[in-house]
Amino acid sequence: LISSSNESARPIKIYPNPANDFVYIETEKFDFLNVTVFSIDGKQIVQTTSKMIDVSNYSKGIYIFQIKLSNQKKYSKKIIVK
């Protein structure tokens, strides 16, 4: 019997969540192009090609990390900064 979860099928891993210093992005299958970080109210905080995002100066709260991969798809994940 083989089982799979939606999480393991996703081509990206973003950790840790919640975070307080750095957030790391790992990709499978497709190359990482960039990440755009938005505040929960939709304001763009940063856009970078780095897979390591320093969130130590972010206010506590929820942020949306939008990752663009070489397959031209965008993936969004909520990250809590504490």
mmCIF file with all atom_site columns, C-alpha atoms in Angstrom:
data_model
loop_
_atom_site.group_PDB
_atom_site.id
_atom_site.type_symbol
_atom_site.label_atom_id
_atom_site.label_alt_id
_atom_site.label_comp_id
_atom_site.label_asym_id
_atom_site.label_entity_id
_atom_site.label_seq_id
_atom_site.pdbx_PDB_ins_code
_atom_site.Cartn_x
_atom_site.Cartn_y
_atom_site.Cartn_z
_atom_site.occupancy
_atom_site.B_iso_or_equiv
_atom_site.pdbx_formal_charge
_atom_site.auth_seq_id
_atom_site.auth_comp_id
_atom_site.auth_asym_id
_atom_site.auth_atom_id
_atom_site.pdbx_PDB_model_num
ATOM 1  C CA . LEU A 1 1  ? 0.000  0.000  0.000   1.00 0.00 ? 1  LEU A CA 1
ATOM 2  C CA . ILE A 1 2  ? 1.431  3.348  -1.048  1.00 0.00 ? 2  ILE A CA 1
ATOM 3  C CA . SER A 1 3  ? 0.134  6.578  0.382   1.00 0.00 ? 3  SER A CA 1
ATOM 4  C CA . SER A 1 4  ? 1.084  10.129 -0.352  1.00 0.00 ? 4  SER A CA 1
ATOM 5  C CA . SER A 1 5  ? 0.151  13.457 1.140   1.00 0.00 ? 5  SER A CA 1
ATOM 6  C CA . ASN A 1 6  ? -0.359 16.701 -0.717  1.00 0.00 ? 6  ASN A CA 1
ATOM 7  C CA . GLU A 1 7  ? 2.597  18.156 1.156   1.00 0.00 ? 7  GLU A CA 1
ATOM 8  C CA . SER A 1 8  ? 5.026  15.574 -0.227  1.00 0.00 ? 8  SER A CA 1
ATOM 9  C CA . ALA A 1 9  ? 3.674  16.153 -3.747  1.00 0.00 ? 9  ALA A CA 1
ATOM 10 C CA . ARG A 1 10 ? 4.452  19.867 -3.597  1.00 0.00 ? 10 ARG A CA 1
ATOM 11 C CA . PRO A 1 11 ? 7.646  20.840 -5.409  1.00 0.00 ? 11 PRO A CA 1
ATOM 12 C CA . ILE A 1 12 ? 8.722  23.237 -2.644  1.00 0.00 ? 12 ILE A CA 1
ATOM 13 C CA . LYS A 1 13 ? 9.578  23.044 1.041   1.00 0.00 ? 13 LYS A CA 1
ATOM 14 C CA . ILE A 1 14 ? 9.601  26.203 3.183   1.00 0.00 ? 14 ILE A CA 1
ATOM 15 C CA . TYR A 1 15 ? 10.816 25.932 6.756   1.00 0.00 ? 15 TYR A CA 1
ATOM 16 C CA . PRO A 1 16 ? 10.757 26.508 9.675   1.00 0.00 ? 16 PRO A CA 1
ATOM 17 C CA . ASN A 1 17 ? 7.181  27.591 10.259  1.00 0.00 ? 17 ASN A CA 1
ATOM 18 C CA . PRO A 1 18 ? 6.807  29.429 12.580  1.00 0.00 ? 18 PRO A CA 1
ATOM 19 C CA . ALA A 1 19 ? 10.124 31.238 12.087  1.00 0.00 ? 19 ALA A CA 1
ATOM 20 C CA . ASN A 1 20 ? 12.012 33.897 14.022  1.00 0.00 ? 20 ASN A CA 1
ATOM 21 C CA . ASP A 1 21 ? 15.326 34.357 12.206  1.00 0.00 ? 21 ASP A CA 1
ATOM 22 C CA . PHE A 1 22 ? 15.612 32.766 8.754   1.00 0.00 ? 22 PHE A CA 1
ATOM 23 C CA . VAL A 1 23 ? 13.210 30.994 6.409   1.00 0.00 ? 23 VAL A CA 1
ATOM 24 C CA . TYR A 1 24 ? 14.694 28.449 4.006   1.00 0.00 ? 24 TYR A CA 1
ATOM 25 C CA . ILE A 1 25 ? 13.299 27.322 0.664   1.00 0.00 ? 25 ILE A CA 1
ATOM 26 C CA . GLU A 1 26 ? 14.072 23.986 -0.977  1.00 0.00 ? 26 GLU A CA 1
ATOM 27 C CA . THR A 1 27 ? 12.819 22.975 -4.404  1.00 0.00 ? 27 THR A CA 1
ATOM 28 C CA . GLU A 1 28 ? 12.495 19.667 -6.214  1.00 0.00 ? 28 GLU A CA 1
ATOM 29 C CA . LYS A 1 29 ? 12.103 19.009 -9.942  1.00 0.00 ? 29 LYS A CA 1
ATOM 30 C CA . PHE A 1 30 ? 12.066 22.687 -10.975 1.00 0.00 ? 30 PHE A CA 1
ATOM 31 C CA . ASP A 1 31 ? 14.634 25.440 -10.502 1.00 0.00 ? 31 ASP A CA 1
ATOM 32 C CA . PHE A 1 32 ? 13.902 28.205 -8.015  1.00 0.00 ? 32 PHE A CA 1
ATOM 33 C CA . LEU A 1 33 ? 13.587 31.629 -9.693  1.00 0.00 ? 33 LEU A CA 1
ATOM 34 C CA . ASN A 1 34 ? 12.526 34.007 -6.919  1.00 0.00 ? 34 ASN A CA 1
ATOM 35 C CA . VAL A 1 35 ? 10.415 34.583 -3.852  1.00 0.00 ? 35 VAL A CA 1
ATOM 36 C CA . THR A 1 36 ? 8.222  37.564 -3.078  1.00 0.00 ? 36 THR A CA 1
ATOM 37 C CA . VAL A 1 37 ? 7.186  38.144 0.523   1.00 0.00 ? 37 VAL A CA 1
ATOM 38 C CA . PHE A 1 38 ? 3.921  39.926 1.260   1.00 0.00 ? 38 PHE A CA 1
ATOM 39 C CA . SER A 1 39 ? 2.446  41.108 4.544   1.00 0.00 ? 39 SER A CA 1
ATOM 40 C CA . ILE A 1 40 ? -0.980 39.706 5.368   1.00 0.00 ? 40 ILE A CA 1
ATOM 41 C CA . ASP A 1 41 ? -2.559 42.949 4.103   1.00 0.00 ? 41 ASP A CA 1
ATOM 42 C CA . GLY A 1 42 ? -0.950 42.473 0.662   1.00 0.00 ? 42 GLY A CA 1
ATOM 43 C CA . LYS A 1 43 ? 1.998  44.867 0.862   1.00 0.00 ? 43 LYS A CA 1
ATOM 44 C CA . GLN A 1 44 ? 5.147  43.604 -0.832  1.00 0.00 ? 44 GLN A CA 1
ATOM 45 C CA . ILE A 1 45 ? 7.972  43.368 1.700   1.00 0.00 ? 45 ILE A CA 1
ATOM 46 C CA . VAL A 1 46 ? 10.787 41.968 -0.436  1.00 0.00 ? 46 VAL A CA 1
ATOM 47 C CA . GLN A 1 47 ? 11.534 40.117 -3.666  1.00 0.00 ? 47 GLN A CA 1
ATOM 48 C CA . THR A 1 48 ? 14.743 38.113 -3.885  1.00 0.00 ? 48 THR A CA 1
ATOM 49 C CA . THR A 1 49 ? 16.442 35.251 -5.683  1.00 0.00 ? 49 THR A CA 1
ATOM 50 C CA . SER A 1 50 ? 17.884 33.995 -2.383  1.00 0.00 ? 50 SER A CA 1
ATOM 51 C CA . LYS A 1 51 ? 16.625 30.716 -0.909  1.00 0.00 ? 51 LYS A CA 1
ATOM 52 C CA . MET A 1 52 ? 17.369 32.043 2.591   1.00 0.00 ? 52 MET A CA 1
ATOM 53 C CA . ILE A 1 53 ? 15.212 34.930 3.778   1.00 0.00 ? 53 ILE A CA 1
ATOM 54 C CA . ASP A 1 54 ? 16.124 36.886 6.897   1.00 0.00 ? 54 ASP A CA 1
ATOM 55 C CA . VAL A 1 55 ? 12.886 37.543 8.810   1.00 0.00 ? 55 VAL A CA 1
ATOM 56 C CA . SER A 1 56 ? 14.550 38.611 12.071  1.00 0.00 ? 56 SER A CA 1
ATOM 57 C CA . ASN A 1 57 ? 13.534 42.266 11.529  1.00 0.00 ? 57 ASN A CA 1
ATOM 58 C CA . TYR A 1 58 ? 9.949  41.462 10.490  1.00 0.00 ? 58 TYR A CA 1
ATOM 59 C CA . SER A 1 59 ? 7.120  42.328 12.859  1.00 0.00 ? 59 SER A CA 1
ATOM 60 C CA . LYS A 1 60 ? 5.388  39.362 14.443  1.00 0.00 ? 60 LYS A CA 1
ATOM 61 C CA . GLY A 1 61 ? 2.575  38.082 12.260  1.00 0.00 ? 61 GLY A CA 1
ATOM 62 C CA . ILE A 1 62 ? 1.620  36.128 9.167   1.00 0.00 ? 62 ILE A CA 1
ATOM 63 C CA . TYR A 1 63 ? 3.372  36.604 5.828   1.00 0.00 ? 63 TYR A CA 1
ATOM 64 C CA . ILE A 1 64 ? 2.700  35.143 2.401   1.00 0.00 ? 64 ILE A CA 1
ATOM 65 C CA . PHE A 1 65 ? 5.730  33.710 0.608   1.00 0.00 ? 65 PHE A CA 1
ATOM 66 C CA . GLN A 1 66 ? 5.088  33.483 -3.140  1.00 0.00 ? 66 GLN A CA 1
ATOM 67 C CA . ILE A 1 67 ? 7.677  31.297 -4.851  1.00 0.00 ? 67 ILE A CA 1
ATOM 68 C CA . LYS A 1 68 ? 8.148  31.243 -8.616  1.00 0.00 ? 68 LYS A CA 1
ATOM 69 C CA . LEU A 1 69 ? 9.755  28.183 -10.182 1.00 0.00 ? 69 LEU A CA 1
ATOM 70 C CA . SER A 1 70 ? 11.179 27.496 -13.644 1.00 0.00 ? 70 SER A CA 1
ATOM 71 C CA . ASN A 1 71 ? 7.925  25.751 -14.639 1.00 0.00 ? 71 ASN A CA 1
ATOM 72 C CA . GLN A 1 72 ? 6.468  29.313 -14.504 1.00 0.00 ? 72 GLN A CA 1
ATOM 73 C CA . LYS A 1 73 ? 4.075  28.354 -11.693 1.00 0.00 ? 73 LYS A CA 1
ATOM 74 C CA . LYS A 1 74 ? 3.760  30.334 -8.489  1.00 0.00 ? 74 LYS A CA 1
ATOM 75 C CA . TYR A 1 75 ? 3.265  28.672 -5.131  1.00 0.00 ? 75 TYR A CA 1
ATOM 76 C CA . SER A 1 76 ? 2.097  30.534 -2.035  1.00 0.00 ? 76 SER A CA 1
ATOM 77 C CA . LYS A 1 77 ? 2.651  29.570 1.584   1.00 0.00 ? 77 LYS A CA 1
ATOM 78 C CA . LYS A 1 78 ? 1.703  31.324 4.817   1.00 0.00 ? 78 LYS A CA 1
ATOM 79 C CA . ILE A 1 79 ? 4.624  31.724 7.198   1.00 0.00 ? 79 ILE A CA 1
ATOM 80 C CA . ILE A 1 80 ? 4.267  32.848 10.796  1.00 0.00 ? 80 ILE A CA 1
ATOM 81 C CA . VAL A 1 81 ? 7.012  35.100 12.148  1.00 0.00 ? 81 VAL A CA 1
ATOM 82 C CA . LYS A 1 82 ? 7.205  35.088 15.930  1.00 0.00 ? 82 LYS A CA 1
#
